[in-house]
């Protein structure tokens, strides 16, 4: 799922909120306290194998933003409380969503003007931007070392 409304427009520099992290306590398939995040300011994806809790992450947001049990495929609110062999008879569940306010300064326009690859040490090209966005930038040094060997 992508964060935002789906339309891409250059920002006027006005502040906006994005979901930085979610904390679930005994919520559906999550026993105890589970933190999900931190999320990137421009893109949010929930991925994992079947049965890993992806839908419950979505239900966390629905619950936090006021959806009723029936809208979340439940018969009653008590079904939101985690119940498993190791965690039985829990009496409550909780969810908190942490936001961060940021100011974008025409990020879409800046991205469209990027060079394909950085030209200097302190420069960032589109390739480096994507590496940072998807998290592969942590492997750059290891890859460079492997090429040298």
PDB file of C-alpha atoms in Angstrom:
ATOM      1  CA  UNK A   1       0.000   0.000   0.000  1.00  0.00           C
ATOM      2  CA  UNK A   2       1.381   3.391  -0.799  1.00  0.00           C
ATOM      3  CA  UNK A   3       1.184   6.205   1.686  1.00  0.00           C
ATOM      4  CA  UNK A   4      -0.679   9.275   0.514  1.00  0.00           C
ATOM      5  CA  UNK A   5      -3.661   9.980  -1.659  1.00  0.00           C
ATOM      6  CA  UNK A   6      -2.295   8.494  -4.848  1.00  0.00           C
ATOM      7  CA  UNK A   7      -1.831  11.784  -6.713  1.00  0.00           C
ATOM      8  CA  UNK A   8       1.692  13.076  -7.149  1.00  0.00           C
ATOM      9  CA  UNK A   9       2.038  16.837  -7.004  1.00  0.00           C
ATOM     10  CA  UNK A  10       5.016  19.014  -6.126  1.00  0.00           C
ATOM     11  CA  UNK A  11       4.792  20.152  -2.535  1.00  0.00           C
ATOM     12  CA  UNK A  12       4.439  23.804  -1.691  1.00  0.00           C
ATOM     13  CA  UNK A  13       6.584  23.377   1.411  1.00  0.00           C
ATOM     14  CA  UNK A  14       3.567  22.899   3.693  1.00  0.00           C
ATOM     15  CA  UNK A  15       4.112  20.424   6.548  1.00  0.00           C
ATOM     16  CA  UNK A  16       2.565  16.978   6.314  1.00  0.00           C
ATOM     17  CA  UNK A  17       2.297  13.997   8.614  1.00  0.00           C
ATOM     18  CA  UNK A  18       3.462  10.486   7.898  1.00  0.00           C
ATOM     19  CA  UNK A  19       3.231   7.313   9.953  1.00  0.00           C
ATOM     20  CA  UNK A  20       6.641   6.767  11.509  1.00  0.00           C
ATOM     21  CA  UNK A  21       5.865   3.683  13.628  1.00  0.00           C
ATOM     22  CA  UNK A  22       2.998   1.607  14.998  1.00  0.00           C
ATOM     23  CA  UNK A  23       2.962  -0.152  18.354  1.00  0.00           C
ATOM     24  CA  UNK A  24       0.549  -3.006  18.999  1.00  0.00           C
ATOM     25  CA  UNK A  25      -0.053  -4.593  22.391  1.00  0.00           C
ATOM     26  CA  UNK A  26      -1.887  -7.923  22.409  1.00  0.00           C
ATOM     27  CA  UNK A  27      -3.622  -6.952  19.175  1.00  0.00           C
ATOM     28  CA  UNK A  28      -4.946  -9.824  17.047  1.00  0.00           C
ATOM     29  CA  UNK A  29      -1.971 -12.022  16.039  1.00  0.00           C
ATOM     30  CA  UNK A  30       0.559  -9.858  17.923  1.00  0.00           C
ATOM     31  CA  UNK A  31       1.260 -11.077  21.475  1.00  0.00           C
ATOM     32  CA  UNK A  32       2.868  -8.662  23.899  1.00  0.00           C
ATOM     33  CA  UNK A  33       4.203  -5.382  22.557  1.00  0.00           C
ATOM     34  CA  UNK A  34       5.219  -5.388  18.892  1.00  0.00           C
ATOM     35  CA  UNK A  35       6.663  -2.398  17.042  1.00  0.00           C
ATOM     36  CA  UNK A  36       6.278  -2.064  13.279  1.00  0.00           C
ATOM     37  CA  UNK A  37       8.472   0.536  11.615  1.00  0.00           C
ATOM     38  CA  UNK A  38      10.117   2.912  11.236  1.00  0.00           C
ATOM     39  CA  UNK A  39       8.479   3.608   7.909  1.00  0.00           C
ATOM     40  CA  UNK A  40       9.905   5.706   5.090  1.00  0.00           C
ATOM     41  CA  UNK A  41       8.403   9.175   4.669  1.00  0.00           C
ATOM     42  CA  UNK A  42       7.355   8.594   1.053  1.00  0.00           C
ATOM     43  CA  UNK A  43       6.535   4.933   0.716  1.00  0.00           C
ATOM     44  CA  UNK A  44       4.996   2.221   2.892  1.00  0.00           C
ATOM     45  CA  UNK A  45       4.818  -1.453   1.997  1.00  0.00           C
ATOM     46  CA  UNK A  46       3.687  -4.381   4.108  1.00  0.00           C
ATOM     47  CA  UNK A  47       5.165  -7.649   2.858  1.00  0.00           C
ATOM     48  CA  UNK A  48       5.536 -11.138   4.279  1.00  0.00           C
ATOM     49  CA  UNK A  49       4.488 -14.750   3.877  1.00  0.00           C
ATOM     50  CA  UNK A  50       0.905 -15.933   4.295  1.00  0.00           C
ATOM     51  CA  UNK A  51      -0.184 -15.873   7.911  1.00  0.00           C
ATOM     52  CA  UNK A  52       2.554 -13.482   9.042  1.00  0.00           C
ATOM     53  CA  UNK A  53       0.175 -10.682  10.108  1.00  0.00           C
ATOM     54  CA  UNK A  54       0.044  -8.330   7.093  1.00  0.00           C
ATOM     55  CA  UNK A  55      -3.734  -7.971   7.280  1.00  0.00           C
ATOM     56  CA  UNK A  56      -3.485  -7.349  11.004  1.00  0.00           C
ATOM     57  CA  UNK A  57      -1.162  -4.401  10.358  1.00  0.00           C
ATOM     58  CA  UNK A  58      -3.897  -2.945   8.147  1.00  0.00           C
ATOM     59  CA  UNK A  59      -6.497  -3.747  10.819  1.00  0.00           C
ATOM     60  CA  UNK A  60      -4.288  -1.898  13.319  1.00  0.00           C
ATOM     61  CA  UNK A  61      -4.643   1.258  11.263  1.00  0.00           C
ATOM     62  CA  UNK A  62      -8.363   0.732  10.703  1.00  0.00           C
ATOM     63  CA  UNK A  63      -8.898   0.269  14.442  1.00  0.00           C
ATOM     64  CA  UNK A  64      -6.787   3.291  15.358  1.00  0.00           C
ATOM     65  CA  UNK A  65      -8.649   5.511  12.923  1.00  0.00           C
ATOM     66  CA  UNK A  66     -12.095   4.508  14.176  1.00  0.00           C
ATOM     67  CA  UNK A  67     -13.406   1.679  12.007  1.00  0.00           C
ATOM     68  CA  UNK A  68     -16.020  -0.558  13.601  1.00  0.00           C
ATOM     69  CA  UNK A  69     -15.518  -4.273  14.244  1.00  0.00           C
ATOM     70  CA  UNK A  70     -17.867  -5.267  11.403  1.00  0.00           C
ATOM     71  CA  UNK A  71     -15.801  -3.193   8.950  1.00  0.00           C
ATOM     72  CA  UNK A  72     -12.723  -5.142  10.077  1.00  0.00           C
ATOM     73  CA  UNK A  73     -14.234  -8.593   9.405  1.00  0.00           C
ATOM     74  CA  UNK A  74     -15.014  -9.203  13.089  1.00  0.00           C
ATOM     75  CA  UNK A  75     -18.198 -10.112  14.935  1.00  0.00           C
ATOM     76  CA  UNK A  76     -17.249  -8.351  18.174  1.00  0.00           C
ATOM     77  CA  UNK A  77     -14.531  -6.026  19.428  1.00  0.00           C
ATOM     78  CA  UNK A  78     -13.181  -8.616  21.890  1.00  0.00           C
ATOM     79  CA  UNK A  79     -11.843 -10.564  18.884  1.00  0.00           C
ATOM     80  CA  UNK A  80      -9.160  -7.862  18.599  1.00  0.00           C
ATOM     81  CA  UNK A  81      -7.529  -9.134  21.822  1.00  0.00           C
ATOM     82  CA  UNK A  82      -4.778 -11.652  21.168  1.00  0.00           C
ATOM     83  CA  UNK A  83      -5.588 -15.218  22.215  1.00  0.00           C
ATOM     84  CA  UNK A  84      -3.143 -18.091  21.811  1.00  0.00           C
ATOM     85  CA  UNK A  85      -1.919 -21.078  23.780  1.00  0.00           C
ATOM     86  CA  UNK A  86       0.844 -19.049  25.433  1.00  0.00           C
ATOM     87  CA  UNK A  87      -1.279 -15.919  25.938  1.00  0.00           C
ATOM     88  CA  UNK A  88      -4.750 -16.829  27.157  1.00  0.00           C
ATOM     89  CA  UNK A  89      -7.407 -14.733  28.869  1.00  0.00           C
ATOM     90  CA  UNK A  90      -5.825 -11.355  28.172  1.00  0.00           C
ATOM     91  CA  UNK A  91      -8.211  -8.566  29.101  1.00  0.00           C
ATOM     92  CA  UNK A  92      -7.090  -5.775  26.791  1.00  0.00           C
ATOM     93  CA  UNK A  93      -5.342  -4.819  23.595  1.00  0.00           C
ATOM     94  CA  UNK A  94      -3.894  -1.513  22.511  1.00  0.00           C
ATOM     95  CA  UNK A  95      -2.636   0.259  19.446  1.00  0.00           C
ATOM     96  CA  UNK A  96      -0.685   3.465  19.051  1.00  0.00           C
ATOM     97  CA  UNK A  97       0.352   5.086  15.809  1.00  0.00           C
ATOM     98  CA  UNK A  98       3.262   7.515  15.940  1.00  0.00           C
ATOM     99  CA  UNK A  99       3.346  10.313  13.391  1.00  0.00           C
ATOM    100  CA  UNK A 100       6.127  12.625  12.335  1.00  0.00           C
ATOM    101  CA  UNK A 101       5.648  16.012  10.746  1.00  0.00           C
ATOM    102  CA  UNK A 102       7.920  16.845   7.828  1.00  0.00           C
ATOM    103  CA  UNK A 103       8.184  19.579   5.258  1.00  0.00           C
ATOM    104  CA  UNK A 104       8.795  18.475   1.673  1.00  0.00           C
ATOM    105  CA  UNK A 105      10.387  21.082  -0.540  1.00  0.00           C
ATOM    106  CA  UNK A 106       9.193  19.943  -3.946  1.00  0.00           C
ATOM    107  CA  UNK A 107      10.700  16.444  -3.560  1.00  0.00           C
ATOM    108  CA  UNK A 108       9.004  15.115  -6.713  1.00  0.00           C
ATOM    109  CA  UNK A 109      10.556  17.864  -8.815  1.00  0.00           C
ATOM    110  CA  UNK A 110      13.966  17.318  -7.201  1.00  0.00           C
ATOM    111  CA  UNK A 111      13.808  13.581  -7.938  1.00  0.00           C
ATOM    112  CA  UNK A 112      12.879  14.199 -11.586  1.00  0.00           C
ATOM    113  CA  UNK A 113      15.929  16.457 -11.993  1.00  0.00           C
ATOM    114  CA  UNK A 114      18.426  13.995 -10.467  1.00  0.00           C
ATOM    115  CA  UNK A 115      21.277  12.629 -12.526  1.00  0.00           C
ATOM    116  CA  UNK A 116      21.280   8.871 -13.029  1.00  0.00           C
ATOM    117  CA  UNK A 117      24.276   8.356 -10.728  1.00  0.00           C
ATOM    118  CA  UNK A 118      26.089  10.621  -8.280  1.00  0.00           C
ATOM    119  CA  UNK A 119      28.860  12.666  -9.892  1.00  0.00           C
ATOM    120  CA  UNK A 120      30.862  13.379  -6.727  1.00  0.00           C
ATOM    121  CA  UNK A 121      31.414  12.232  -3.153  1.00  0.00           C
ATOM    122  CA  UNK A 122      28.769  14.522  -1.654  1.00  0.00           C
ATOM    123  CA  UNK A 123      26.354  14.239  -4.568  1.00  0.00           C
ATOM    124  CA  UNK A 124      23.287  11.976  -4.704  1.00  0.00           C
ATOM    125  CA  UNK A 125      21.955  10.590  -7.952  1.00  0.00           C
ATOM    126  CA  UNK A 126      18.773   8.664  -8.660  1.00  0.00           C
ATOM    127  CA  UNK A 127      20.537   5.320  -8.110  1.00  0.00           C
ATOM    128  CA  UNK A 128      21.704   6.377  -4.632  1.00  0.00           C
ATOM    129  CA  UNK A 129      18.238   7.737  -3.836  1.00  0.00           C
ATOM    130  CA  UNK A 130      16.661   4.369  -4.739  1.00  0.00           C
ATOM    131  CA  UNK A 131      19.314   2.471  -2.738  1.00  0.00           C
ATOM    132  CA  UNK A 132      18.460   4.612   0.289  1.00  0.00           C
ATOM    133  CA  UNK A 133      14.713   4.194  -0.261  1.00  0.00           C
ATOM    134  CA  UNK A 134      14.754   0.389  -0.486  1.00  0.00           C
ATOM    135  CA  UNK A 135      17.554  -0.095   2.042  1.00  0.00           C
ATOM    136  CA  UNK A 136      20.247  -1.602  -0.161  1.00  0.00           C
ATOM    137  CA  UNK A 137      22.633   1.287   0.546  1.00  0.00           C
ATOM    138  CA  UNK A 138      23.971  -0.681   3.526  1.00  0.00           C
ATOM    139  CA  UNK A 139      25.503  -3.182   1.057  1.00  0.00           C
ATOM    140  CA  UNK A 140      27.332  -0.637  -1.133  1.00  0.00           C
ATOM    141  CA  UNK A 141      30.622  -0.815   0.800  1.00  0.00           C
ATOM    142  CA  UNK A 142      30.599  -4.635   0.848  1.00  0.00           C
ATOM    143  CA  UNK A 143      29.938  -4.724  -2.901  1.00  0.00           C
ATOM    144  CA  UNK A 144      32.771  -2.249  -3.556  1.00  0.00           C
ATOM    145  CA  UNK A 145      35.130  -4.358  -1.426  1.00  0.00           C
ATOM    146  CA  UNK A 146      34.137  -7.503  -3.329  1.00  0.00           C
ATOM    147  CA  UNK A 147      34.888  -5.793  -6.663  1.00  0.00           C
ATOM    148  CA  UNK A 148      38.342  -4.791  -5.390  1.00  0.00           C
ATOM    149  CA  UNK A 149      39.122  -8.392  -4.435  1.00  0.00           C
TER     150      UNK A 149
END
